[in-house]
XYZ file of C-alpha atoms in Angstrom:
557
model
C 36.864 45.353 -13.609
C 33.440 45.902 -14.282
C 32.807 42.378 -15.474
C 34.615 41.557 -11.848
C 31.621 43.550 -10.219
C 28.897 41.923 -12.231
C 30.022 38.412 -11.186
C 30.710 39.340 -7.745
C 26.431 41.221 -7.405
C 25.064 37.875 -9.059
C 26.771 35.900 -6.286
C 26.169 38.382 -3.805
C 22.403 38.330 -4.684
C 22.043 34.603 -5.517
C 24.257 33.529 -1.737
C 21.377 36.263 -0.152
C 18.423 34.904 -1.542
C 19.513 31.407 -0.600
C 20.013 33.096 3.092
C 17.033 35.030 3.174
C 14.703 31.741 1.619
C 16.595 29.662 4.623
C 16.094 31.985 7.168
C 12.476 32.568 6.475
C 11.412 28.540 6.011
C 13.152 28.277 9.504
C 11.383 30.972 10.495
C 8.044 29.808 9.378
C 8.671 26.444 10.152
C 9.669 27.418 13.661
C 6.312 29.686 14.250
C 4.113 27.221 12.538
C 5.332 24.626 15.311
C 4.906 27.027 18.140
C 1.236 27.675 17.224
C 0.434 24.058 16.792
C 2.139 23.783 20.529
C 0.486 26.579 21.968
C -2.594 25.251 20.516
C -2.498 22.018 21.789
C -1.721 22.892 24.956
C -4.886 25.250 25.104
C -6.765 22.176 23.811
C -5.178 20.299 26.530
C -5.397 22.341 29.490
C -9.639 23.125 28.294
C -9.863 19.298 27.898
C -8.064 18.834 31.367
C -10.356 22.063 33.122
C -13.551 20.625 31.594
C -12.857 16.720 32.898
C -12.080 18.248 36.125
C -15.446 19.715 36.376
C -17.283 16.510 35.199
C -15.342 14.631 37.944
C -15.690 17.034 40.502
C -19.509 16.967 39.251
C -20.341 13.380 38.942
C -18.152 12.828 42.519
C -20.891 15.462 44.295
C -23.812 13.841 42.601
C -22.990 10.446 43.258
C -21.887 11.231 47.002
C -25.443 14.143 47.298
C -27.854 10.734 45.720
C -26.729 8.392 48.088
C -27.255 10.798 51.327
C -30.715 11.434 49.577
C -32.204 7.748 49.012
C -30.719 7.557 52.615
C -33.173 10.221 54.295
C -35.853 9.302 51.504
C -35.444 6.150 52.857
C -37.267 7.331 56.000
C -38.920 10.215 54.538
C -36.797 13.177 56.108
C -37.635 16.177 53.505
C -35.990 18.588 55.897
C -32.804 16.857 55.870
C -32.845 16.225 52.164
C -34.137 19.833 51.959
C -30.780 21.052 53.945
C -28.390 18.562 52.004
C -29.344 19.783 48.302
C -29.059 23.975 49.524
C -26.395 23.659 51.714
C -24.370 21.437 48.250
C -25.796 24.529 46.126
C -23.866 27.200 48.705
C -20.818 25.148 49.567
C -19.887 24.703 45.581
C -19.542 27.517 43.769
C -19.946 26.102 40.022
C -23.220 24.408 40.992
C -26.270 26.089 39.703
C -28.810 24.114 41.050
C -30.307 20.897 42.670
C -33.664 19.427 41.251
C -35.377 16.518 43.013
C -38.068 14.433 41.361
C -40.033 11.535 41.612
C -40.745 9.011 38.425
C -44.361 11.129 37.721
C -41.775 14.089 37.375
C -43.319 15.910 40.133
C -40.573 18.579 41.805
C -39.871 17.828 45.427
C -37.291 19.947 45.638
C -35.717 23.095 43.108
C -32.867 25.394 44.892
C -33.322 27.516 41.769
C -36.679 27.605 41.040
C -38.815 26.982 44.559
C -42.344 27.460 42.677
C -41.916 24.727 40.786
C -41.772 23.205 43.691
C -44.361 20.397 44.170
C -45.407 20.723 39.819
C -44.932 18.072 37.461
C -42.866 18.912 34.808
C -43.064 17.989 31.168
C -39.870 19.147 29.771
C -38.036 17.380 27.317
C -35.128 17.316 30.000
C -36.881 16.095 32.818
C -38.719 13.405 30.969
C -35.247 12.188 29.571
C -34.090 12.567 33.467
C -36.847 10.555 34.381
C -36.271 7.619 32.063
C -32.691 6.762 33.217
C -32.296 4.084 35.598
C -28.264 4.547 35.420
C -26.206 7.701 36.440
C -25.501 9.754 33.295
C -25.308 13.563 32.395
C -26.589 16.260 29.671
C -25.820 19.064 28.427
C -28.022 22.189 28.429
C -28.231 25.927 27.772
C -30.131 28.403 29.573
C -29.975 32.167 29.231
C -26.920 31.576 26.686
C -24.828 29.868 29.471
C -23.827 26.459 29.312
C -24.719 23.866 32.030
C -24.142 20.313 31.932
C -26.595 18.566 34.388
C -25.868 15.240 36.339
C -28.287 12.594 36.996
C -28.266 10.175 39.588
C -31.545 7.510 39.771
C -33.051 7.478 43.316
C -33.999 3.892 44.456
C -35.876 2.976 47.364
C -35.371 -0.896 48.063
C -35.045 -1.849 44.834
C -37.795 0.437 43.088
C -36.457 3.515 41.470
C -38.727 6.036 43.300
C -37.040 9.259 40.968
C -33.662 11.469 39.702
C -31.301 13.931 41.479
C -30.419 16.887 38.600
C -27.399 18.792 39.799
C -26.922 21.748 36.926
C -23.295 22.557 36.873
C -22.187 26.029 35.221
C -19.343 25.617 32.719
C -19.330 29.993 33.086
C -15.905 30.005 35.083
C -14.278 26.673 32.470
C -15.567 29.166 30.011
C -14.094 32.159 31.204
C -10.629 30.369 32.001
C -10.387 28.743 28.478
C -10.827 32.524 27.400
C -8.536 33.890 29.324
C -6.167 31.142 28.426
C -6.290 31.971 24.837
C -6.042 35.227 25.229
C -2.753 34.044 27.112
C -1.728 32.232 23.996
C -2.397 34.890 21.078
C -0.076 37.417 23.281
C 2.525 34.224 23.331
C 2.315 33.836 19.575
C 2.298 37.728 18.868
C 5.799 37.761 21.172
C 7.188 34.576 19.603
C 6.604 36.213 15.925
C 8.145 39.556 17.078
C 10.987 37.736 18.628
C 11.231 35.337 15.832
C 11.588 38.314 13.214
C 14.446 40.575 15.002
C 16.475 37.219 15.467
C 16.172 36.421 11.690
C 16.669 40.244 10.486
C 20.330 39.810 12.753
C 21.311 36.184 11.242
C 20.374 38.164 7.775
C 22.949 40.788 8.632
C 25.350 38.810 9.566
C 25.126 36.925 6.552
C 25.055 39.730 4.448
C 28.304 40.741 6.014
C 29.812 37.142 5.494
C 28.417 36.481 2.151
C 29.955 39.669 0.756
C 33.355 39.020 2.075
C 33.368 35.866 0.508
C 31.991 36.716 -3.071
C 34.733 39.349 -2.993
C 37.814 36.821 -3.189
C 36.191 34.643 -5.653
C 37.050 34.374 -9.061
C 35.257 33.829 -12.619
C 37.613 30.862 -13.600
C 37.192 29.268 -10.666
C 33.655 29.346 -10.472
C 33.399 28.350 -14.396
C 35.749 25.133 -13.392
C 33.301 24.296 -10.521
C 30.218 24.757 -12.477
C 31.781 22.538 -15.065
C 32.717 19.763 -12.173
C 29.390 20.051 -11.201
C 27.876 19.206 -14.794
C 30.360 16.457 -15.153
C 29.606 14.578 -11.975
C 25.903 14.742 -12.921
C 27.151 13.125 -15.759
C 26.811 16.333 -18.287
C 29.497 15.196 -20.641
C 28.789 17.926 -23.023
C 29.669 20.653 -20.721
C 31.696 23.479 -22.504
C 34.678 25.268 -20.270
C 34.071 29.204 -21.273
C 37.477 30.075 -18.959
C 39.143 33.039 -21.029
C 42.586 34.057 -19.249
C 44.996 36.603 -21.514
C 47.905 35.129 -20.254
C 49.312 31.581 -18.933
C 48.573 30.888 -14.924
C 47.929 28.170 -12.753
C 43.839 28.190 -13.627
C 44.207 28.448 -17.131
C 46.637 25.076 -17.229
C 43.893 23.480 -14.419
C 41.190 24.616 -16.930
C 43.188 22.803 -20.238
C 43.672 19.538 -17.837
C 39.991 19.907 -16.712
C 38.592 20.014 -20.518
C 40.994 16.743 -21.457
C 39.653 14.942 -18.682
C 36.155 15.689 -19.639
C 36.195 14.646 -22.977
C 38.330 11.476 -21.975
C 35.600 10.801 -19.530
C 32.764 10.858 -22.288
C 34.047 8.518 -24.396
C 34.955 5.799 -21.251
C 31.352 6.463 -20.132
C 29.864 6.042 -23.342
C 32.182 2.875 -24.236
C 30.940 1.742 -20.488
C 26.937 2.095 -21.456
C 27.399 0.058 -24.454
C 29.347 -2.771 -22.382
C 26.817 -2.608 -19.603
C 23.608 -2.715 -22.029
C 25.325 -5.902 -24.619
C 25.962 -7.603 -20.465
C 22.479 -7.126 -19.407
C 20.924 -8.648 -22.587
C 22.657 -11.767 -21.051
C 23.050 -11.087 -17.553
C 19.441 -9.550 -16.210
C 19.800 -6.526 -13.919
C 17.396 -8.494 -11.814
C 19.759 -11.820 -12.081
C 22.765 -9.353 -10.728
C 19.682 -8.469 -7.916
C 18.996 -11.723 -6.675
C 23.108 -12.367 -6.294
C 23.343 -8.922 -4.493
C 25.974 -7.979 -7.163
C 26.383 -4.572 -8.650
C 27.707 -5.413 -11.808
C 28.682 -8.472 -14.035
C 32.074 -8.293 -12.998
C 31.511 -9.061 -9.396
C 29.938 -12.602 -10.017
C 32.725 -15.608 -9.276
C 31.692 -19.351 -10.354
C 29.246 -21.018 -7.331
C 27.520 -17.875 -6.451
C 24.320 -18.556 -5.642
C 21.003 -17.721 -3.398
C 17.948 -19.836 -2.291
C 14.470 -18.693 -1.820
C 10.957 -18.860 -3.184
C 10.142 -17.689 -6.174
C 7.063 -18.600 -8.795
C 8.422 -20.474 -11.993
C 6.860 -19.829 -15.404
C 7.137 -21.989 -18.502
C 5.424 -20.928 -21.954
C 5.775 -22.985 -24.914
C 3.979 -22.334 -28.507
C 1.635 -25.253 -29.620
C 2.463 -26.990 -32.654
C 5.587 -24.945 -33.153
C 7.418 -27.870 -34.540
C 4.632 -28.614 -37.707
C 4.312 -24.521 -37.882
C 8.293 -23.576 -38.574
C 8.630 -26.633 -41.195
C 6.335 -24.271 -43.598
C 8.750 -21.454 -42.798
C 12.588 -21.015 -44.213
C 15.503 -20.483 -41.579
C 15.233 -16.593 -42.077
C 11.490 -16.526 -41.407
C 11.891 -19.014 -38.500
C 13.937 -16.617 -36.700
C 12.051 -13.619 -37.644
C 9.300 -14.748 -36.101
C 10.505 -16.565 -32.686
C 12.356 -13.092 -32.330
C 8.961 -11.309 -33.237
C 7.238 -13.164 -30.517
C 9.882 -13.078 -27.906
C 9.806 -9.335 -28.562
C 6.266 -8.725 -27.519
C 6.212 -11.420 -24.470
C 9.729 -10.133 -22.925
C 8.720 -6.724 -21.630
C 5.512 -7.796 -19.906
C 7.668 -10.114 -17.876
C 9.776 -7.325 -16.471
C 6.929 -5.056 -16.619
C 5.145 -7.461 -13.534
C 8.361 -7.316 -11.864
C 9.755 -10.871 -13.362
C 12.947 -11.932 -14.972
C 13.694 -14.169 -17.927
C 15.886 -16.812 -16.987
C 16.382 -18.480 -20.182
C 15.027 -19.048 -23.776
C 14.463 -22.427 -25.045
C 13.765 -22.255 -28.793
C 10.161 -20.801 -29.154
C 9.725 -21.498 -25.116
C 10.279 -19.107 -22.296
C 11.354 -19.999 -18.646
C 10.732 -17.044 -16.651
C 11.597 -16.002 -12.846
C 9.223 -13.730 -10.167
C 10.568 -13.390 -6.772
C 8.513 -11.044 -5.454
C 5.042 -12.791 -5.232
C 2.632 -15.232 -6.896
C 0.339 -12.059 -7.970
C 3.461 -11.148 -10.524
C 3.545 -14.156 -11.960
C -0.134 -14.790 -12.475
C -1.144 -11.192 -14.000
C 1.954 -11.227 -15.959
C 0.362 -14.455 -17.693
C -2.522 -13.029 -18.173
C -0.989 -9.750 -19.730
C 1.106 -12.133 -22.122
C -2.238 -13.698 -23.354
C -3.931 -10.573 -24.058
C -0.589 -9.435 -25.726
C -0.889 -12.582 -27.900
C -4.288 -12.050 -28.715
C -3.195 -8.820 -30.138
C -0.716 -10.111 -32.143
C -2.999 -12.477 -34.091
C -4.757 -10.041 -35.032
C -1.908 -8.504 -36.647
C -0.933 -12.108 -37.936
C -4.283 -12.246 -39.387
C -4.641 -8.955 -40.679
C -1.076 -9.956 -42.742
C -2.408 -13.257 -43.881
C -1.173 -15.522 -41.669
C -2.657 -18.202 -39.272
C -2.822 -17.456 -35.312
C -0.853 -18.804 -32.804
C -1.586 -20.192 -29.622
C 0.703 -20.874 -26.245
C 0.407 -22.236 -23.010
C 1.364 -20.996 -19.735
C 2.554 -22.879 -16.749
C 3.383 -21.975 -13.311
C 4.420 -23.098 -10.054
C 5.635 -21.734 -7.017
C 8.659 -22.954 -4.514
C 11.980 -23.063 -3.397
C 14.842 -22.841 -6.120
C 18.934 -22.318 -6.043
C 19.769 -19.783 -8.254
C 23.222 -19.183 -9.071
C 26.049 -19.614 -11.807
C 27.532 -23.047 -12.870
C 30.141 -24.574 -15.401
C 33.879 -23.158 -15.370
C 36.508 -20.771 -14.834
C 36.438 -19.958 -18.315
C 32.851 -20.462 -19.308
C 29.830 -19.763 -16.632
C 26.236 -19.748 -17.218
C 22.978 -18.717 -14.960
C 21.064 -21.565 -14.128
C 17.579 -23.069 -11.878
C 17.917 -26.432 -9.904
C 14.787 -27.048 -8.417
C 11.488 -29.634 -8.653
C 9.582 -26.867 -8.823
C 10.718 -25.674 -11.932
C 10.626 -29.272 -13.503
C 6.755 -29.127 -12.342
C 6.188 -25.933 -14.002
C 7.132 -27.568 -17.200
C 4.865 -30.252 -16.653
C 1.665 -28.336 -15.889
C 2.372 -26.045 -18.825
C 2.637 -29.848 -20.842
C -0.583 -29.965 -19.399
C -2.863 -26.888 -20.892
C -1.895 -28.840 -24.189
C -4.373 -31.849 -22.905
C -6.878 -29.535 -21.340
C -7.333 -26.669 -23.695
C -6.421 -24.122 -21.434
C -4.333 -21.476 -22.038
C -2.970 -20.967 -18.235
C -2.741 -23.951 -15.265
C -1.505 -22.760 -12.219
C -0.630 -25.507 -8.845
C -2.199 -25.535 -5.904
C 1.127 -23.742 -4.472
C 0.968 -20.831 -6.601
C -2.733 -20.692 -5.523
C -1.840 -20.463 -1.809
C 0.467 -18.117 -2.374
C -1.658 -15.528 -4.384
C -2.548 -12.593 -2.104
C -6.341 -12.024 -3.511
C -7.425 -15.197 -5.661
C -10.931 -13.651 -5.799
C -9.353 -11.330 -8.194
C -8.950 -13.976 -10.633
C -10.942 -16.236 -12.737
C -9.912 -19.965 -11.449
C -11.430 -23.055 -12.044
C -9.903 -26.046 -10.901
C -8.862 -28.916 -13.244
C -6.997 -32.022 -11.982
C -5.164 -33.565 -9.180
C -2.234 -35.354 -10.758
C 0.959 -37.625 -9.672
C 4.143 -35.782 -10.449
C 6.726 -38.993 -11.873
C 8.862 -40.147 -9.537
C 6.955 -38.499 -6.309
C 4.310 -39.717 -4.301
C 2.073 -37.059 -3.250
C -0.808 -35.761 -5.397
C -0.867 -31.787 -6.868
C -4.004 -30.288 -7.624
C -4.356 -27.699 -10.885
C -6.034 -25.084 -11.870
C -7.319 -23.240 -14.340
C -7.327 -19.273 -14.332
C -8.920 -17.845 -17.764
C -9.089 -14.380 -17.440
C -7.748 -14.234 -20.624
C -10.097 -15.939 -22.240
C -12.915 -14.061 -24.433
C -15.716 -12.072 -22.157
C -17.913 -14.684 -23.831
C -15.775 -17.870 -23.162
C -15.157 -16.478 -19.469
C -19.023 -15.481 -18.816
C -19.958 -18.887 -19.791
C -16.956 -20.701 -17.480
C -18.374 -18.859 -14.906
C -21.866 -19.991 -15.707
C -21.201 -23.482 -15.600
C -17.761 -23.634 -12.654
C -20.270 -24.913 -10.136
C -21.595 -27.659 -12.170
C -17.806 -28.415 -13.603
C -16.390 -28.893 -9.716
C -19.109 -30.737 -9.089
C -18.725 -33.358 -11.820
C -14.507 -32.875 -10.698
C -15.296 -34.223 -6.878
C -17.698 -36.871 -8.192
C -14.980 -38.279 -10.858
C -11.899 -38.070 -8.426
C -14.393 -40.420 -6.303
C -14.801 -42.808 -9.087
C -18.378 -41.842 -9.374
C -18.201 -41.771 -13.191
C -22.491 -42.335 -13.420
C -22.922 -39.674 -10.933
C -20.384 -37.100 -12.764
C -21.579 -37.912 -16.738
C -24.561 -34.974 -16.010
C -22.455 -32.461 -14.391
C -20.299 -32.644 -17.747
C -22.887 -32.598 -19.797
C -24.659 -29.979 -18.884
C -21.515 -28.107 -18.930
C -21.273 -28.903 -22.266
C -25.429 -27.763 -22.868
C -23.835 -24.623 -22.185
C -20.522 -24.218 -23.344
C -19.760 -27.048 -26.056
C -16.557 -25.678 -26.468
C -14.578 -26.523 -23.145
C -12.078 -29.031 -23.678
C -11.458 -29.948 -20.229
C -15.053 -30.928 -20.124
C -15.172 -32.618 -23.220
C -12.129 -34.158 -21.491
C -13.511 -35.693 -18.746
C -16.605 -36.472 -20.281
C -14.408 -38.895 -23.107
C -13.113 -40.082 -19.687
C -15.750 -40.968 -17.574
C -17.521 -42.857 -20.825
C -14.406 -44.864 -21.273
C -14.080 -45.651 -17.540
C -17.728 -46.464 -16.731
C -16.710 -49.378 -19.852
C -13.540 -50.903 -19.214
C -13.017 -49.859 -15.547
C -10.229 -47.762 -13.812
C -7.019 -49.641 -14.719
C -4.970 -46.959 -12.184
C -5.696 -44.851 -9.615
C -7.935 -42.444 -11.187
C -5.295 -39.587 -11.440
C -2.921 -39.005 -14.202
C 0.771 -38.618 -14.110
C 3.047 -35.680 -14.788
C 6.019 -37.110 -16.756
């Protein structure tokens, strides 16, 4: 029984504090929203008092100037004399008229008579004096605020001086106060209010909470604690449910603990499943399909759109595994797979297949993906040599190509046996520009789609290279060259010498082989090392003495 109590206080307590923490955010939350109401309206209604002012202001000053250049006009002082006092009596809020002429003599002051006929030298009135549109400032005198109107005075087209009208903001100033006076008593009210209505939804729920941890029982909330674990997918849960003789719960509670420990083990036996599918099937691949698991794909799915294609492919691979046994072959294409596979998914990209010691990877999201992932697989690679070398063994070097457009993506072959597969040219022309970083030296070639498509190419370190036939199609693709990758000393001195490299590029693509020789060469003063220069160089020699047998631009096969 006294157990029954303990149980019944900690729900009691824990159902109250849940009521109490409730009731108060909505009470908060409720306040807090009234105050920023109440004090935008204030905001609003001071905003809305003080425009009405200004317009009220700028409407007398325009209407008062005109009447004035009017008797000016014919030089009627007692008229303007009786327009600017009888404006000063008949509107309560202005403070004062002030007429001057350019040499900021006073004609006329409804304020200040002796300055009548003086030439002032005040900041204000030589600011007045200087506009030759209507416009307005705000001053302060005797610690009350006035914002004065000016309107220019023209005779014929001469401006002969100002009207000043000085409007006191004392009753705006005095309303806004009273009006926020208003709006603290609101707020004090609404939090009073606010407070009782909470303390009565806290008794109430008092009252209900207690009836209802009354007629609940310890088994029952011991089975729902343990439902709760197990649908969060707490398999280890323990059922503590201790009943001294045979009932309904205690036979619920037996079933309960089967079916959890069943559960485990299909889970478990389900996560080893799912992870030996996905190192076939790519969660990404099931993506792409719109499928939520490996089961739902059927022979023919398949989905167009544009993606960016990447082929990588180790140089000399085939001369480099003949000096290594089968064992060691394996070792090491698994060893280099290893490192290059997460980056790919790490820039949001999918590996669609492996082909030996090459990779054929997917990104559907953007160009960017593709193109930093490339990089961040160099920079991996250049890490692993180091390790190679540290172990003894030579270096190895890859090249990356790319190339962005639309592809099919789906499943093909049979009922029985399906596979993932790619059909599109761009894909074939991604494995031609990465056959191409073989003939340049470059470690990453990119085609002029991919570079349209990249959101911020300034980012990157591109270069261009060639503009080249793909076989079998007529139109020309131009490549380029991004080396971020490269050294900071290789890149500092392909940026040095880019400028003089394009250069010598235009003038060769124009057959001006003469003209482009110096361009190379001085490329080469700088940075002997670049292939593609050397390249082009062995090119334009061999051209300027046997002649262009061909159009000048070489052809992806």
């Amino acid at each position: 029984m006294k157990q029954w109590y303990s149980i019944r206080r900690q729900l009691l307590i824990t159902m109250l504090s849940l009521v109490i923490a409730l009731l108060a955010t909505l009470t908060y939350m409720h306040i807090r929203s009234q105050q920023a109401f109440l004090a935008k309206e204030l905001a609003y209604r001071e905003t809305l008092m003080r425009e009405k002012t200004i317009q009220r202001g700028q409407s007398l000053s325009d209407n008062l100037a005109h009447q004035v250049a009017i008797e000016l006009a014919v030089f009627n002082l007692s008229k303007i004399y009786e327009l600017m006092h009888t404006a000063v009596k008949d509107e309560q809020e202005l403070a004062y008229c002030l007429l001057i002429d350019a040499d900021r003599m006073v004609y006329f002051h409804t304020q200040q008579p002796e300055l009548e006929y003086e030439t002032l030298s005040t900041k204000e009135a030589i600011f007045a004096v200087a506009q030759e549109q209507q416009t307005q400032q705000t001053l302060e005198r005797n610690g009350e605020e006035i914002v004065e109107f000016i309107a220019p005075i023209k005779i014929s087209i001469e401006q002969w001086g100002v009207l000043r009208l000085g409007f006191s903001m004392a009753k705006v100033t005095a309303e806004i106060a009273h009006s926020r006076q208003e709006t603290e008593e609101q707020i004090r009210g609404m939090v009073i209010t606010s407070v009782i209505t909470a303390m009565i939804f806290l008794l109430f729920g008092f009252i209900i909470v207690f009836m209802i941890s009354t007629k609940i029982s310890k088994p029952l909330i011991e089975l729902t604690h343990s439902a709760r674990e197990l649908a969060n997918g707490n398999f280890s849960t323990q059922i503590h449910v201790q009943i001294g003789y045979q009932n309904e719960v205690s036979v619920l509670a037996t079933a309960f603990a089967d079916m959890a420990k069943n559960l485990e083990f299909s889970y478990k036996q389900l996560e080893q499943y799912n992870k030996a599918y996905e190192r076939f099937v790519p969660r990404q691949f099931l993506s792409l399909l719109a499928k939520q698991s490996v089961l739902d794909i059927n022979l023919g799915d398949q989905v167009e759109r544009e993606m960016t294609v990447l082929f990588s492919d180790i140089r000399d691979f085939t001369a480099l595994s003949e000096t290594m046994k089968p064992q060691e072959n394996f070792d090491f294409i698994n060893a280099y797979l290893s490192r290059m596979e997460p980056i790919v998914g790490k820039h949001h990209g999918l590996i669609d297949k492996y082909i030996g010691d090459a990779i054929m990877a997917l990104f559907p999201t953007n160009a960017d993906d593709a193109v930093r992932g490339s990089i961040a697989m160099l920079k991996v690679l250049f890490e692993y040599n180091q390790e190679r070398q540290q172990a003894g063994l030579l270096p190895i070097y890859i090249g990356i190509g790319l190339n962005t457009g639309p592809l099919m993506l789906g499943t093909i072959g049979s009922e029985t046996r399906m596979d993932s597969t790619v059909i599109s040219d761009a894909v074939n022309l991604a494995s031609r520009v990465e056959g191409l970083t073989k003939i340049y030296g470059t470690a990453l070639l990119i085609t002029e789609q991919t570079h349209l498509k990249l959101a911020e190419p300034l980012e990157y370190h591109i270069r261009v290279i060639d503009v080249v036939k793909v076989k079998g199609k007529s139109e020309e693709v131009t490549i380029y060259e991004v080396y971020d990758a490269d050294s900071p000393a290789t890149m500092a001195l392909k940026e040095q010498t880019r400028d003089d490299f394009e250069e010598g590029f235009v003038l060769y693509h124009w057959e001006e082989f003469n003209d482009a020789r110096p361009f190379f060469e001085r490329v080469l003063q700088v940075n002997k090392n670049d292939k593609a220069a050397q390249f082009y160089l062995k090119r334009c020699k061999y051209f300027q003495k046997y002649g262009v047998p061909y159009d000048g631009n070489d052809c992806l096969k």
